[in-house]
Structure formats: C-alpha cells, structure tokens
Amino acid sequence: MRKSVIMKLYIFLSCIVLIHGAAISDEECDGVTIDGIYYDKEVLKTDLDHPYSLVVDFDSNVLYFSHNLHETDNIYNTAKINLHTKDFAELDGVKNGFAQTVDQINHVLYIGSSKGIFKYDYTDDNTAKLFAVNDTDIWDLYINDVLYYIEYPSQFLYTVKNGQTERFKDLEEIKVGHFAIDDEEDMFYSNVTGLYSQKKNTKDSVHYKDLNDGDDIVGIRTDVNGKVYICGTDGIYKVNKDTTSVEKVVNAENVFGCAFDGNNNIVYADTTSLIHLKPSNNKNC
Ligand SMILES: *[C@@H]1O[C@H](CO)[C@@H](O)[C@H](O)[C@H]1NC(C)=O
Ligand SMILES: *[C@@H]1O[C@H](CO)[C@@H](O)[C@H](O)[C@H]1NC(C)=O
C-alpha cells in the first residue's frame, strides 16, 4: 500500500520533470545551427520600420543601418546600434540615408542617400560631409579597393576614384541590384534575372542562381574573411564557388538585410527587428 503510493508519486514527479524539461528545451532551442555551432537569437531592437542595408564596423562592433521614418512617404534615415550595449542613436546630417558601407581600415562610414554619397567620419567629429555625386539618388554602396555605388533609377554601377566618378567597365552593360567583391577578387552581383559572379577585370559572368525579378535578394555582404554571403528575403546564403551555387545557412522570414560583426557572427533584420546570432552557452541545443 505504502509502496504503491510512493510509486505513484514517483511516476507523477517524473512526469512533471519530463514535461518541464521539454518545455525548457523547446523555449531555449529557438536559435540557429550553422556549421555545427548553435547560436542564440538575441533581439537587439524591435519596433523599427524596415531596417535595411546593415553593416558593422568590425573594430567597434557598431551596426549601421537605415530604417523608414514615415511609412507613407518613405523617408529613410541612417541609425546605429552598439552590438554590446544596444545603445541606439539616429545619425544626424544626412537626409534620406538609405545605403551604408564601412571602410574597415579608416573607420569611415559612407551613406548613400537621395542627395548623393556622404562620408561620415566618426573618429573625427561625427559629422557628415558630401563625398560625391551631389543630388544623385543612390541605391547601394560597397567599398573595396575603391568605393562602388549603384545609381537609382538607372541601376548602373559606378566607382569613385580620387573624387572622380565613372561607369564601372566590367559591368557596363548591366543594371545591378546589389554588388560585393570577395577576398579573391571575384565580384558577386544580382540583377533582375539572377545572381552572378565575375572575376574582376573580366566580362566573364558565372551563373549562381535564377531570380524572378531580383527582389528576393536584399543585399550582398562580405564577412571578416572577405567571403561573400547573400541576404535573401527567406534567409541568408553562403556562396559555394566549387559548385557555383548558394547554400542556405540561416532560415528566416521577411529578411530585409544582413551583415557580419567583428567576431564573424551574423546580424540580420526582418520587417521590424534587428537580430544578432550569438554562439550559445546552452549545451542542450
Ligand atoms: C548640391 O547641389 C545643390 C543643387 O542641386 C546645390 O544647391 C548645393 O550647393 C550643392 N552642394 C554642394 C556641397 O555642392
Ligand atoms: C544579368 O546579368 C547577366 C550576367 O552578366 C547577364 O547575362 C544578363 O543579361 C543580365 N540581365 C539583364 C536583364 O540585364
């Protein structure tokens, strides 16, 4: 009699432990596994309207991005958030800041706006100065050996060298959606028909992926090692040069932008939030 009561109690308690255990691991394993490493999803900020064109200064781990201030008139502004402290601030001085790229050597942020390209020197006096193409609408920017930019609405790719702008010869015939260059001088770019790579100083394009109208790619980024990743609306992809294809590394919905931090961890945006993937201490996931 006594023994059976204890047995029942024991069974009852074990059930509680099991249910409780299942609930905990479900809740805590809501992260992402990349190359066998499990990452927690840390939400950096919510209540944003379409955070876009993310880029991190690898030294300071400050993330720069643009976001929509007035949904009805599409006024964007560049903002920053510290990935450690989550301190958030709007950047003043550039109207309609839309696209961002960071010169990782000189710690200069370039902002593409509807009124040209601005240089934002945060090691100096945190002021924005017009850098090139006054009064021109800029769609995207990427810095490598020189600053590359895509003009809007033409979608033509230009370079800025010593203050002089010119059409970029390698991609002269193409309207470009997004653009980046990897550590082996392979350019990756999207247009309305697909995602391609092309060795710099050549015109030989290599097909990676078909696209419907190009809208499913929201950015092309390089990590701290200069490897190229694609920010797609349905997740983040790594390029595989051996198979000339892309491999999804993060599955997510409504992605608006992605970037790497100084530790080579991914930050991405959906329609309202910024999410930081951080290696987890949780050994159960
Ligand atoms: C940019 O162009 C506008 C006219 O479109 C002009 O008023 C302004 O002075 C120019 N700014 C600079 C810095 O050249
Ligand atoms: C997109 O780029 C590829 C590769 O350079 C090119 O063959 C194709 O014609 C381009 N598509 C359009 C619509 O320009």
Coordinates of C-alpha atoms and ligand atoms in Angstrom, one line a residue:
M1 CA 0.0 0.0 0.0
R2 CA 2.6 2.5 1.0
K3 CA 4.9 1.4 -1.7
S4 CA 2.3 1.9 -4.4
V5 CA 1.7 5.5 -3.1
I6 CA 5.3 6.2 -3.3
M7 CA 5.5 4.6 -6.8
K8 CA 2.6 6.8 -8.0
L9 CA 4.1 9.9 -6.5
Y10 CA 7.4 9.0 -8.2
I11 CA 5.7 8.5 -11.6
F12 CA 3.8 11.7 -11.1
L13 CA 7.0 13.7 -10.3
S14 CA 8.9 12.1 -13.2
C15 CA 6.1 13.3 -15.5
I16 CA 6.4 16.8 -14.2
V17 CA 10.2 16.8 -14.7
L18 CA 9.7 15.4 -18.2
I19 CA 7.1 18.0 -19.2
H20 CA 9.1 20.8 -17.6
G21 CA 12.3 19.6 -19.3
A22 CA 10.6 19.5 -22.7
A23 CA 9.1 23.0 -22.2
I24 CA 12.5 24.4 -21.3
S25 CA 14.4 22.9 -24.2
D26 CA 11.8 24.0 -26.7
E27 CA 11.9 27.5 -25.5
E28 CA 15.6 27.8 -25.3
C29 CA 16.5 26.0 -28.6
D30 CA 14.8 28.6 -30.7
G31 CA 18.2 29.5 -32.3
V32 CA 20.1 28.6 -35.4
T33 CA 22.8 26.0 -36.1
I34 CA 25.5 27.0 -38.6
D35 CA 28.4 24.6 -39.4
G36 CA 27.6 22.6 -36.2
I37 CA 27.6 25.6 -33.9
Y38 CA 24.4 26.6 -32.2
Y39 CA 23.6 30.3 -32.0
D40 CA 21.0 32.1 -29.8
K41 CA 18.9 34.7 -31.5
E42 CA 19.4 37.9 -29.5
V43 CA 16.9 40.6 -30.4
L44 CA 18.8 43.9 -30.4
K45 CA 15.9 46.2 -31.2
T46 CA 12.2 45.9 -32.1
D47 CA 9.6 48.4 -33.3
L48 CA 11.6 49.5 -36.3
D49 CA 10.1 50.0 -39.8
H50 CA 12.0 48.1 -42.4
P51 CA 15.6 48.2 -41.1
Y52 CA 17.8 47.9 -44.2
S53 CA 21.4 47.9 -45.6
L54 CA 23.1 46.6 -42.4
V55 CA 26.9 47.0 -42.0
V56 CA 29.1 46.6 -38.9
D57 CA 32.4 48.3 -38.1
F58 CA 34.4 45.2 -37.2
D59 CA 36.5 47.1 -34.6
S60 CA 33.8 48.9 -32.6
N61 CA 31.0 46.4 -33.3
V62 CA 28.6 49.3 -34.0
L63 CA 26.0 48.3 -36.5
Y64 CA 24.8 50.9 -39.0
F65 CA 21.6 50.6 -40.9
S66 CA 18.8 52.6 -42.4
H67 CA 15.1 52.5 -41.5
N68 CA 11.9 54.1 -42.6
L69 CA 10.8 57.1 -40.6
H70 CA 7.5 57.8 -42.3
E71 CA 5.8 54.8 -43.8
T72 CA 3.7 56.9 -46.1
D73 CA 6.4 59.0 -47.8
N74 CA 9.3 56.5 -47.5
I75 CA 11.8 58.8 -45.7
Y76 CA 14.7 56.7 -44.5
N77 CA 17.4 57.6 -42.0
T78 CA 20.7 56.0 -41.0
A79 CA 20.9 54.9 -37.4
K80 CA 23.4 53.0 -35.3
I81 CA 23.3 50.5 -32.5
N82 CA 26.1 49.2 -30.4
L83 CA 26.1 45.3 -30.5
H84 CA 27.4 45.0 -26.9
T85 CA 25.5 47.8 -25.1
K86 CA 22.5 48.0 -27.5
D87 CA 22.8 51.8 -27.3
F88 CA 20.8 53.2 -30.2
A89 CA 21.0 56.6 -31.9
E90 CA 19.9 58.2 -35.2
L91 CA 22.7 59.8 -37.2
D92 CA 22.2 63.5 -38.0
G93 CA 23.2 65.3 -41.1
V94 CA 22.3 63.1 -44.0
K95 CA 18.7 63.4 -45.3
N96 CA 17.2 60.2 -46.5
G97 CA 20.2 58.0 -45.7
F98 CA 19.4 54.6 -47.4
A99 CA 22.5 52.5 -48.1
Q100 CA 25.6 52.0 -45.9
T101 CA 29.1 50.7 -46.3
V102 CA 32.1 50.9 -43.8
D103 CA 35.7 51.4 -44.7
Q104 CA 37.1 48.9 -42.1
I105 CA 40.7 50.3 -42.4
N106 CA 40.0 54.0 -41.8
H107 CA 36.7 53.6 -39.9
V108 CA 34.7 55.8 -42.1
L109 CA 31.0 55.2 -42.9
Y110 CA 29.7 56.0 -46.3
I111 CA 26.0 56.7 -46.6
G112 CA 24.1 56.7 -49.9
S113 CA 21.1 59.0 -49.8
S114 CA 18.7 60.5 -52.3
K115 CA 21.1 63.5 -52.4
G116 CA 24.4 61.8 -53.1
I117 CA 27.1 60.0 -51.1
F118 CA 28.1 61.3 -47.7
K119 CA 31.2 60.5 -45.7
Y120 CA 30.6 60.1 -42.0
D121 CA 33.8 60.2 -40.1
Y122 CA 33.1 59.0 -36.5
T123 CA 36.7 59.0 -35.4
D124 CA 36.9 62.8 -36.2
D125 CA 33.9 64.9 -35.2
N126 CA 30.9 62.8 -36.1
T127 CA 30.0 65.0 -39.0
A128 CA 28.7 64.1 -42.4
K129 CA 30.2 65.6 -45.5
L130 CA 29.2 65.3 -49.1
F131 CA 31.7 62.9 -50.6
A132 CA 30.5 62.5 -54.2
V133 CA 27.6 62.9 -56.7
N134 CA 25.7 65.7 -55.2
D135 CA 21.9 65.5 -55.7
T136 CA 22.0 61.9 -57.1
D137 CA 19.9 59.1 -55.7
I138 CA 22.0 56.2 -54.5
W139 CA 20.6 52.6 -54.4
D140 CA 23.6 50.7 -52.9
L141 CA 27.2 51.1 -52.0
Y142 CA 30.2 48.8 -51.5
I143 CA 33.7 49.7 -50.5
N144 CA 36.7 47.5 -51.6
D145 CA 39.7 48.9 -53.5
V146 CA 37.6 51.9 -54.3
L147 CA 34.0 53.0 -53.5
Y148 CA 31.4 51.4 -55.8
Y149 CA 27.9 52.7 -56.0
I150 CA 24.7 51.9 -57.8
E151 CA 22.8 54.9 -59.0
Y152 CA 19.0 55.0 -58.9
P153 CA 16.8 54.6 -61.0
S154 CA 19.4 53.7 -63.8
Q155 CA 20.8 50.9 -61.6
F156 CA 24.2 51.5 -63.3
L157 CA 27.3 50.7 -61.2
Y158 CA 30.0 53.5 -60.8
T159 CA 33.3 53.9 -59.0
V160 CA 34.6 56.9 -57.1
K161 CA 38.4 57.3 -57.5
N162 CA 40.2 60.5 -56.2
G163 CA 36.9 62.4 -56.4
Q164 CA 36.2 61.3 -60.0
T165 CA 33.2 59.1 -60.8
E166 CA 33.0 56.8 -63.7
R167 CA 30.9 53.9 -65.0
F168 CA 32.5 50.6 -63.9
K169 CA 33.8 49.0 -67.1
D170 CA 33.4 45.3 -66.1
L171 CA 29.7 45.7 -65.7
E172 CA 29.0 48.4 -68.2
E173 CA 26.0 46.7 -69.9
I174 CA 24.3 45.6 -66.8
K175 CA 21.7 47.1 -64.4
V176 CA 22.9 45.9 -61.0
G177 CA 20.7 45.2 -57.9
H178 CA 23.4 44.5 -55.3
F179 CA 27.2 44.1 -55.5
A180 CA 30.2 43.0 -53.5
I181 CA 33.8 41.7 -54.0
D182 CA 35.3 38.8 -52.2
D183 CA 38.9 38.1 -51.0
E184 CA 39.8 36.5 -54.3
E185 CA 38.7 39.5 -56.4
D186 CA 35.5 37.7 -57.5
M187 CA 32.7 40.1 -57.9
F188 CA 29.2 38.9 -56.9
Y189 CA 26.2 40.8 -58.2
S190 CA 22.5 40.4 -58.7
N191 CA 20.2 41.8 -61.4
V192 CA 16.6 41.1 -62.3
T193 CA 17.4 37.7 -63.9
G194 CA 19.9 36.2 -61.4
L195 CA 22.9 36.1 -59.1
Y196 CA 26.3 36.0 -60.8
S197 CA 30.0 36.2 -60.1
Q198 CA 32.6 37.6 -62.4
K199 CA 36.4 37.8 -61.9
K200 CA 37.4 41.5 -61.6
N201 CA 38.8 42.9 -64.9
T202 CA 36.9 40.4 -67.0
K203 CA 33.5 40.2 -68.6
D204 CA 33.0 36.5 -68.0
S205 CA 30.0 36.1 -65.8
V206 CA 29.3 32.8 -63.9
H207 CA 25.6 32.0 -63.1
Y208 CA 24.8 31.1 -59.5
K209 CA 21.0 31.4 -59.1
D210 CA 18.0 32.4 -61.2
L211 CA 15.9 35.2 -59.8
N212 CA 12.4 36.2 -60.6
D213 CA 12.8 40.0 -60.6
G214 CA 15.8 40.4 -58.3
D215 CA 13.6 41.4 -55.3
D216 CA 14.4 38.3 -53.4
I217 CA 17.9 39.5 -52.8
V218 CA 18.1 42.4 -50.4
G219 CA 21.9 42.7 -50.1
I220 CA 25.3 41.1 -50.7
R221 CA 27.8 41.2 -47.9
T222 CA 31.3 40.0 -47.1
D223 CA 32.3 38.6 -43.7
V224 CA 35.5 39.4 -41.8
N225 CA 37.5 37.0 -44.0
G226 CA 36.1 38.5 -47.2
K227 CA 33.8 35.6 -48.0
V228 CA 30.5 36.5 -49.8
Y229 CA 27.0 35.9 -48.3
I230 CA 23.7 36.7 -49.8
C231 CA 20.9 38.3 -47.8
G232 CA 17.7 36.8 -49.3
T233 CA 14.2 37.6 -48.2
D234 CA 13.8 34.0 -47.0
G235 CA 17.2 33.7 -45.3
I236 CA 21.0 34.0 -45.5
Y237 CA 23.0 32.1 -48.1
K238 CA 26.7 31.3 -48.4
V239 CA 28.2 31.1 -51.9
N240 CA 29.9 27.8 -52.9
K241 CA 32.4 28.5 -55.6
D242 CA 33.1 24.8 -56.3
T243 CA 29.5 24.1 -57.2
T244 CA 28.7 27.7 -58.3
S245 CA 25.6 27.7 -56.2
V246 CA 24.3 29.1 -52.9
E247 CA 23.7 27.3 -49.7
K248 CA 21.2 28.5 -47.1
V249 CA 22.9 28.9 -43.7
V250 CA 20.0 30.7 -41.9
N251 CA 16.4 30.2 -42.5
A252 CA 14.3 33.3 -41.6
E253 CA 11.2 35.1 -42.9
N254 CA 10.9 38.6 -44.3
V255 CA 14.6 39.3 -44.1
F256 CA 15.5 42.9 -45.0
G257 CA 19.2 42.9 -44.6
C258 CA 22.1 41.1 -43.1
A259 CA 25.8 41.7 -42.1
F260 CA 28.7 40.2 -40.1
D261 CA 30.1 41.6 -36.8
G262 CA 33.7 41.7 -35.8
N263 CA 33.5 38.2 -34.4
N264 CA 32.1 36.9 -37.7
N265 CA 28.6 36.4 -36.2
I266 CA 25.6 37.3 -38.3
V267 CA 23.2 40.2 -37.6
Y268 CA 20.0 40.4 -39.7
A269 CA 16.8 42.4 -39.9
D270 CA 13.3 41.4 -40.6
T271 CA 10.4 43.9 -41.2
T272 CA 10.6 45.3 -37.6
S273 CA 13.5 43.9 -35.7
L274 CA 17.3 43.5 -35.6
I275 CA 18.5 40.1 -34.6
H276 CA 22.0 39.1 -33.5
L277 CA 23.1 35.4 -33.8
K278 CA 25.5 34.7 -30.8
P279 CA 27.2 31.4 -30.1
S280 CA 25.2 29.8 -27.3
N281 CA 26.3 28.6 -23.9
N282 CA 23.3 26.2 -23.9
K283 CA 24.8 22.7 -24.3
N284 CA 21.3 21.1 -24.7
C285 CA 20.6 22.6 -28.2
Ligands
LIG1 C1 24.4 70.4 -54.3 O1 23.5 70.7 -55.4 C2 22.6 71.7 -55.0 C3 21.7 72.0 -56.2 O2 21.2 70.8 -56.7 C4 23.3 73.0 -54.6 O3 22.3 73.9 -54.1 C5 24.3 72.7 -53.4 O4 25.0 73.8 -53.1 C6 25.2 71.6 -53.8 N1 26.0 71.2 -52.7 C7 27.3 71.0 -52.8 C8 28.0 70.7 -51.5 O5 28.0 71.2 -53.8
LIG2 C1 22.1 40.0 -65.8 O1 23.4 39.7 -65.7 C2 23.8 38.6 -66.6 C3 25.3 38.2 -66.3 O2 26.1 39.3 -66.5 C4 23.5 38.9 -68.0 O3 23.9 37.8 -68.8 C5 22.1 39.2 -68.1 O4 21.8 39.7 -69.5 C6 21.7 40.3 -67.2 N1 20.2 40.5 -67.2 C7 19.7 41.6 -67.6 C8 18.2 41.7 -67.7 O5 20.4 42.6 -68.0

